[in-house]
Amino acid sequence: PIYIPPMVQGVQGGTAVEAGAAVAAMSIGWPVASVVAGRLLIRTGARPLVLAGSGILVVGSLLVTQLERIDSLPFAMLACAITGVGMGLSSTTLLVVIQGAVEWRRRAVATGLVQFSRTIGGAIGIGVMGGVLTAFVGAASSAILDPVARGTVSAQAAAAARDSLSSGLDVTYWLMFVAA
């Protein structure tokens, strides 16, 4: 979700509220799917939920790769919501399975390790993708991401910055899809 606002604001010309709405869709899809996963886990078992969640995550990630081509806030929200649903189904289920696979006295350690791994993985992933994005964009994005500075830049410079940001985000989204 961290690389959705630059697309909505910088490339598509949306507002901060619109960028927040796109990210909010993921923030709603994830917990709703987590609750559903918790209720279905007893009936279906873990495997179908993890497979469904992973599949939905891949579909959502694929939709995110199309944000450059489909310039629509509802589409961005849909892509983010689907990604959130996939994360909610798979991550909650995996955490419960891991907790159930260890002795009671080891559950805190197992839970902590899962959360630590997610945090480190997220930090590394964001750093790598940020490096890729910076290689494409450099400092050009600051002019189009700042609503105040956007008006002070020539139309030609803004278009060039928007194009480089769009190209960098496109590569970043495809990396996220491959990781999914």
Backbone as numpy.savetxt, mean C-alpha at the origin, in Angstrom:
# Nx Ny Nz CAx CAy CAz Cx Cy Cz
0.61 1.80 0.98 -0.20 3.02 0.98 0.65 4.29 0.98
1.92 4.17 1.36 2.73 5.37 1.50 3.01 6.05 0.15
2.95 5.30 -0.92 3.24 5.87 -2.24 1.97 6.16 -3.05
0.82 6.10 -2.42 -0.43 6.46 -3.09 -0.65 7.98 -3.10
-0.45 8.68 -1.98 -0.66 10.14 -2.00 0.16 10.89 -3.04
1.44 10.55 -3.27 2.14 11.29 -4.33 1.50 11.12 -5.71
0.91 9.96 -5.97 0.23 9.76 -7.26 -1.03 10.62 -7.32
-1.83 10.56 -6.25 -3.10 11.29 -6.25 -2.84 12.80 -6.29
-1.90 13.28 -5.48 -1.64 14.71 -5.41 -0.71 15.21 -6.51
0.42 14.55 -6.68 1.45 15.06 -7.57 1.18 14.79 -9.03
0.69 13.61 -9.36 0.49 13.24 -10.76 -0.92 13.57 -11.21
-1.91 13.17 -10.40 -3.30 13.38 -10.80 -3.82 14.76 -10.43
-3.05 15.52 -9.63 -3.45 16.88 -9.28 -4.52 16.97 -8.22
-4.70 15.92 -7.43 -5.71 15.91 -6.39 -5.27 16.68 -5.15
-6.18 16.78 -4.21 -5.91 17.48 -2.96 -5.41 16.49 -1.90
-4.97 17.04 -0.80 -4.54 16.19 0.31 -5.71 15.37 0.86
-6.90 15.92 0.83 -8.09 15.20 1.29 -8.36 14.01 0.38
-8.23 14.21 -0.92 -8.43 13.10 -1.86 -7.37 12.01 -1.67
-6.13 12.42 -1.45 -5.07 11.44 -1.19 -5.36 10.67 0.09
-5.84 11.38 1.10 -6.21 10.74 2.35 -7.37 9.78 2.19
-8.30 10.12 1.32 -9.45 9.24 1.07 -9.00 7.93 0.44
-8.03 8.01 -0.46 -7.52 6.79 -1.10 -6.86 5.89 -0.07
-6.05 6.48 0.79 -5.38 5.70 1.83 -6.37 5.20 2.88
-7.38 6.00 3.16 -8.39 5.60 4.14 -9.13 4.35 3.69
-9.29 4.19 2.40 -9.96 2.99 1.89 -9.20 1.74 2.30
-7.88 1.79 2.25 -7.08 0.65 2.71 -7.20 0.49 4.22
-7.21 1.60 4.91 -7.31 1.57 6.37 -8.67 1.07 6.85
-9.65 1.07 5.99 -10.96 0.52 6.33 -11.03 -0.95 5.91
-10.52 -1.25 4.72 -10.56 -2.63 4.22 -9.79 -3.60 5.08
-8.65 -3.19 5.60 -7.79 -4.07 6.39 -8.48 -4.53 7.67
-8.96 -3.62 8.54 -9.58 -4.10 9.79 -10.89 -4.85 9.57
-11.66 -4.45 8.56 -12.91 -5.16 8.29 -12.59 -6.60 7.89
-11.61 -6.77 7.00 -11.22 -8.11 6.58 -10.60 -8.90 7.73
-9.91 -8.22 8.63 -9.34 -8.91 9.80 -10.43 -9.50 10.68
-11.50 -8.74 10.88 -12.62 -9.24 11.68 -13.27 -10.42 10.99
-13.47 -10.30 9.69 -14.07 -11.40 8.92 -13.17 -12.63 8.99
-11.86 -12.43 8.85 -10.91 -13.56 8.91 -10.97 -14.25 10.27
-11.08 -13.47 11.33 -11.18 -14.06 12.66 -12.40 -14.93 12.82
-13.50 -14.51 12.24 -14.75 -15.28 12.33 -14.73 -16.51 11.42
-14.09 -16.39 10.25 -14.06 -17.51 9.31 -12.98 -18.55 9.63
-11.99 -18.15 10.39 -10.86 -19.04 10.67 -11.31 -20.36 11.30
-12.25 -20.30 12.20 -12.73 -21.51 12.88 -13.47 -22.42 11.90
-14.23 -21.83 10.99 -15.01 -22.63 10.04 -14.20 -23.18 8.87
-13.31 -22.37 8.34 -12.63 -22.76 7.10 -11.21 -23.24 7.30
-10.60 -22.88 8.41 -9.18 -23.17 8.59 -8.34 -22.04 8.01
-7.06 -22.12 8.24 -6.17 -21.03 7.86 -5.85 -21.01 6.37
-5.63 -22.15 5.79 -5.15 -22.23 4.41 -6.05 -21.47 3.42
-7.36 -21.70 3.40 -8.19 -20.96 2.44 -8.15 -19.44 2.65
-8.08 -19.02 3.91 -8.04 -17.58 4.19 -6.73 -16.95 3.72
-5.62 -17.63 4.00 -4.32 -17.10 3.58 -4.23 -17.07 2.05
-4.69 -18.13 1.41 -4.67 -18.16 -0.06 -5.57 -17.09 -0.65
-6.77 -16.95 -0.11 -7.69 -15.91 -0.60 -7.11 -14.52 -0.35
-6.61 -14.30 0.85 -6.02 -13.00 1.17 -4.83 -12.67 0.29
-3.98 -13.66 0.04 -2.82 -13.44 -0.82 -3.26 -13.15 -2.25
-4.25 -13.88 -2.73 -4.77 -13.63 -4.07 -5.38 -12.24 -4.19
-6.15 -11.85 -3.19 -6.77 -10.53 -3.21 -5.70 -9.44 -3.12
-4.67 -9.69 -2.34 -3.56 -8.74 -2.24 -2.87 -8.56 -3.60
-2.66 -9.64 -4.31 -2.05 -9.57 -5.64 -2.94 -8.77 -6.59
-4.25 -9.03 -6.55 -5.18 -8.29 -7.41 -5.16 -6.80 -7.06
-5.20 -6.49 -5.76 -5.15 -5.09 -5.34 -3.86 -4.41 -5.76
-2.74 -5.13 -5.64 -1.45 -4.57 -6.05 -1.41 -4.35 -7.56
-2.01 -5.26 -8.31 -2.08 -5.10 -9.76 -2.92 -3.87 -10.12
-4.01 -3.67 -9.42 -4.84 -2.48 -9.65 -4.07 -1.20 -9.33
-3.27 -1.23 -8.29 -2.47 -0.05 -7.93 -1.50 0.30 -9.06
-0.97 -0.71 -9.75 -0.05 -0.42 -10.86 -0.74 0.33 -12.00
-2.05 0.35 -12.01 -2.80 1.01 -13.07 -3.21 2.44 -12.73
-2.79 2.95 -11.57 -3.19 4.29 -11.14 -2.71 5.37 -12.11
-1.57 5.14 -12.74 -1.06 6.12 -13.70 -1.97 6.20 -14.93
-2.50 5.06 -15.34 -3.30 5.00 -16.55 -4.77 5.37 -16.30
-5.28 5.05 -15.12 -6.68 5.33 -14.80 -6.70 6.45 -13.76
-6.87 7.65 -14.23 -6.81 8.85 -13.39 -8.17 9.09 -12.75
-8.44 8.35 -11.66 -9.74 8.41 -11.03 -9.60 8.15 -9.53
-10.11 9.04 -8.72 -10.06 8.85 -7.27 -10.84 7.61 -6.84
-12.05 7.36 -7.37 -12.74 6.12 -6.97 -11.93 4.86 -7.31
-11.22 4.87 -8.44 -10.40 3.72 -8.78 -9.25 3.56 -7.79
-8.61 4.67 -7.41 -7.53 4.61 -6.42 -8.05 4.08 -5.09
-9.23 4.53 -4.70 -9.83 4.04 -3.45 -10.14 2.55 -3.55
-10.67 2.12 -4.68 -10.98 0.70 -4.88 -9.72 -0.15 -4.81
-8.67 0.28 -5.50 -7.40 -0.47 -5.50 -6.84 -0.58 -4.09
-6.89 0.52 -3.35 -6.38 0.51 -1.97 -7.26 -0.35 -1.06
-8.56 -0.28 -1.23 -9.46 -1.08 -0.40 -9.24 -2.57 -0.64
-9.09 -2.96 -1.90 -8.86 -4.38 -2.21 -7.53 -4.83 -1.63
-6.51 -4.00 -1.74 -5.22 -4.33 -1.14 -5.36 -4.49 0.38
-6.10 -3.60 1.01 -6.32 -3.70 2.45 -7.06 -4.96 2.85
-8.04 -5.35 2.06 -8.79 -6.59 2.34 -7.84 -7.79 2.27
-7.00 -7.81 1.25 -6.03 -8.91 1.14 -5.09 -8.96 2.32
-4.61 -7.81 2.75 -3.73 -7.76 3.91 -4.45 -8.19 5.18
-5.68 -7.76 5.33 -6.44 -8.11 6.53 -6.72 -9.60 6.63
-7.09 -10.21 5.50 -7.36 -11.65 5.52 -6.10 -12.47 5.82
-5.01 -12.12 5.18 -3.81 -12.95 5.31 -3.02 -12.65 6.59
-2.85 -11.39 6.93 -1.99 -11.08 8.07 -2.59 -11.52 9.40
-3.87 -11.30 9.58 -4.51 -11.71 10.83 -4.49 -13.24 10.96
-4.79 -13.91 9.88 -4.81 -15.37 9.91 -3.43 -15.92 10.22
-2.41 -15.39 9.58 -1.05 -15.87 9.83 -0.62 -15.63 11.27
-0.99 -14.49 11.81 -0.64 -14.20 13.21 -1.29 -15.21 14.16
-2.56 -15.50 13.94 -3.27 -16.46 14.79 -2.68 -17.86 14.65
-2.33 -18.25 13.43 -1.72 -19.56 13.20 -0.38 -19.65 13.91
0.42 -18.61 13.83 1.72 -18.62 14.50 1.54 -18.68 16.00
0.59 -17.93 16.53 0.34 -17.98 17.97 -0.12 -19.36 18.41
-0.91 -20.02 17.58 -1.40 -21.35 17.92 -0.36 -22.44 17.75
0.71 -22.15 17.04 1.74 -23.16 16.78 2.80 -23.24 17.88
2.77 -22.30 18.80 3.77 -22.30 19.88 3.10 -22.57 21.22
3.90 -22.93 22.19 3.37 -23.14 23.54 2.83 -21.83 24.09
1.91 -21.95 25.03 1.27 -20.78 25.62 2.30 -19.78 26.14
3.32 -20.26 26.80 4.31 -19.36 27.40 5.19 -18.67 26.36
5.15 -19.12 25.12 5.96 -18.54 24.04 5.15 -17.62 23.12
3.86 -17.44 23.38 3.02 -16.66 22.47 3.44 -15.19 22.39
3.83 -14.63 23.49 4.27 -13.23 23.47 5.52 -13.07 22.61
6.43 -14.00 22.73 7.65 -13.95 21.91 7.31 -14.12 20.43
6.44 -15.06 20.11 6.05 -15.30 18.72 5.34 -14.07 18.14
4.43 -13.50 18.92 3.71 -12.31 18.46 4.67 -11.15 18.26
5.57 -10.96 19.20 6.56 -9.89 19.09 7.45 -10.07 17.87
7.84 -11.32 17.59 8.68 -11.59 16.43 7.94 -11.29 15.12
6.67 -11.66 15.07 5.87 -11.36 13.88 5.78 -9.85 13.67
5.46 -9.11 14.72 5.33 -7.66 14.61 6.67 -7.01 14.26
7.74 -7.49 14.88 9.07 -6.97 14.58 9.43 -7.21 13.12
9.15 -8.41 12.63 9.45 -8.75 11.24 8.65 -7.88 10.28
7.40 -7.64 10.60 6.57 -6.76 9.75 7.14 -5.35 9.73
7.54 -4.86 10.89 8.08 -3.51 10.98 9.38 -3.38 10.20
10.28 -4.33 10.40 11.56 -4.28 9.68 11.33 -4.45 8.18
10.49 -5.39 7.80 10.20 -5.58 6.38 9.60 -4.34 5.75
8.68 -3.70 6.47 8.08 -2.47 5.96 9.10 -1.36 5.82
9.97 -1.22 6.82 10.98 -0.17 6.76 11.95 -0.40 5.61
12.38 -1.63 5.43 13.30 -1.94 4.33 12.59 -1.73 2.98
11.36 -2.23 2.86 10.62 -2.07 1.62 10.39 -0.62 1.26
9.99 0.19 2.23 9.76 1.61 1.98 11.06 2.30 1.60
12.16 1.90 2.27 13.45 2.49 1.94 13.92 2.16 0.54
13.79 0.90 0.16 14.20 0.49 -1.19 13.34 1.18 -2.25
12.03 1.16 -2.04 11.15 1.80 -3.02 11.35 3.31 -3.04
11.64 3.90 -1.90 11.94 5.34 -1.86 13.21 5.65 -2.62
14.21 4.77 -2.52 15.43 4.95 -3.29 15.18 4.88 -4.78
14.36 3.92 -5.18 14.00 3.80 -6.60 13.27 5.05 -7.06
12.31 5.50 -6.28 11.55 6.70 -6.65 12.45 7.92 -6.73
13.35 8.08 -5.78 14.26 9.22 -5.78 15.19 9.19 -6.99
15.59 7.99 -7.42 16.43 7.88 -8.61 15.71 8.43 -9.84
14.41 8.27 -9.91 13.65 8.79 -11.03 13.36 10.27 -10.89
13.03 10.70 -9.69 12.47 12.02 -9.49 13.50 13.05 -9.01
14.35 12.67 -8.09 15.25 13.64 -7.48 14.46 14.64 -6.67
14.82 15.90 -6.77 14.14 16.94 -5.99 12.98 17.56 -6.76
12.72 17.07 -7.95 11.68 17.68 -8.80 10.29 17.55 -8.22
10.05 16.54 -7.42 8.69 16.31 -6.93 8.24 17.34 -5.91
9.16 17.98 -5.22 8.74 18.91 -4.17 7.90 20.06 -4.72
8.17 20.45 -5.95 7.43 21.56 -6.53 5.98 21.20 -6.83
5.71 19.96 -7.18 4.33 19.62 -7.53 3.57 18.98 -6.38
4.28 18.53 -5.36 3.59 17.94 -4.20 3.15 19.01 -3.21
3.79 20.15 -3.22 3.44 21.25 -2.32 2.40 22.13 -3.01
1.17 22.21 -2.45 0.12 22.99 -3.12 0.48 24.46 -3.30
1.27 25.02 -2.39 1.65 26.43 -2.49 2.71 26.60 -3.58
3.73 25.73 -3.55 4.81 25.84 -4.54 4.34 25.46 -5.93
3.30 24.68 -6.02 2.79 24.23 -7.33 2.42 25.43 -8.22
1.91 26.47 -7.62 1.51 27.65 -8.38 2.68 28.51 -8.82
3.87 28.32 -8.24 5.02 29.15 -8.58 5.90 28.54 -9.66
5.59 27.34 -10.07 6.41 26.63 -11.05 5.79 26.80 -12.43
6.64 26.94 -13.43 6.12 27.07 -14.78 5.39 25.79 -15.19
4.48 25.93 -16.11 3.70 24.78 -16.57 4.60 23.70 -17.16
5.64 24.12 -17.86 6.57 23.17 -18.48 7.36 22.41 -17.42
7.85 23.12 -16.39 8.60 22.47 -15.31 7.70 21.55 -14.50
6.47 21.98 -14.29 5.52 21.14 -13.55 5.20 19.86 -14.31
5.03 19.98 -15.62 4.74 18.80 -16.44 5.91 17.83 -16.44
7.13 18.34 -16.50 8.32 17.48 -16.48 8.44 16.78 -15.12
8.20 17.53 -14.05 8.27 16.93 -12.71 7.18 15.89 -12.53
5.99 16.18 -13.04 4.86 15.24 -12.95 5.18 13.96 -13.72
5.79 14.09 -14.89 6.14 12.91 -15.69 7.19 12.05 -14.99
8.20 12.69 -14.41 9.24 11.89 -13.73 8.68 11.24 -12.47
7.81 11.95 -11.75 7.17 11.35 -10.58 6.29 10.18 -10.98
5.55 10.36 -12.05 4.69 9.28 -12.54 5.50 8.05 -12.94
6.60 8.25 -13.63 7.46 7.12 -14.04 8.04 6.41 -12.83
8.52 7.17 -11.87 9.08 6.57 -10.66 8.05 5.82 -9.84
6.87 6.39 -9.72 5.80 5.70 -8.98 5.36 4.44 -9.70
5.34 4.48 -11.02 4.96 3.30 -11.79 5.92 2.14 -11.49
7.21 2.41 -11.49 8.20 1.37 -11.17 8.01 0.90 -9.73
7.77 1.83 -8.83 7.56 1.49 -7.42 6.35 0.59 -7.25
5.26 0.90 -7.94 4.05 0.07 -7.84 4.28 -1.33 -8.40
5.04 -1.43 -9.48 5.33 -2.75 -10.04 6.21 -3.55 -9.08
7.12 -2.88 -8.37 7.92 -3.59 -7.34 7.02 -4.10 -6.23
6.03 -3.32 -5.84 5.08 -3.77 -4.82 4.28 -4.97 -5.32
3.90 -4.93 -6.58 3.16 -6.05 -7.15 4.01 -7.33 -7.15
5.25 -7.21 -7.55 6.16 -8.38 -7.55 6.32 -8.90 -6.13
6.46 -8.01 -5.17 6.60 -8.44 -3.77 5.33 -9.14 -3.28
4.18 -8.68 -3.74 2.91 -9.32 -3.34 2.83 -10.71 -3.92
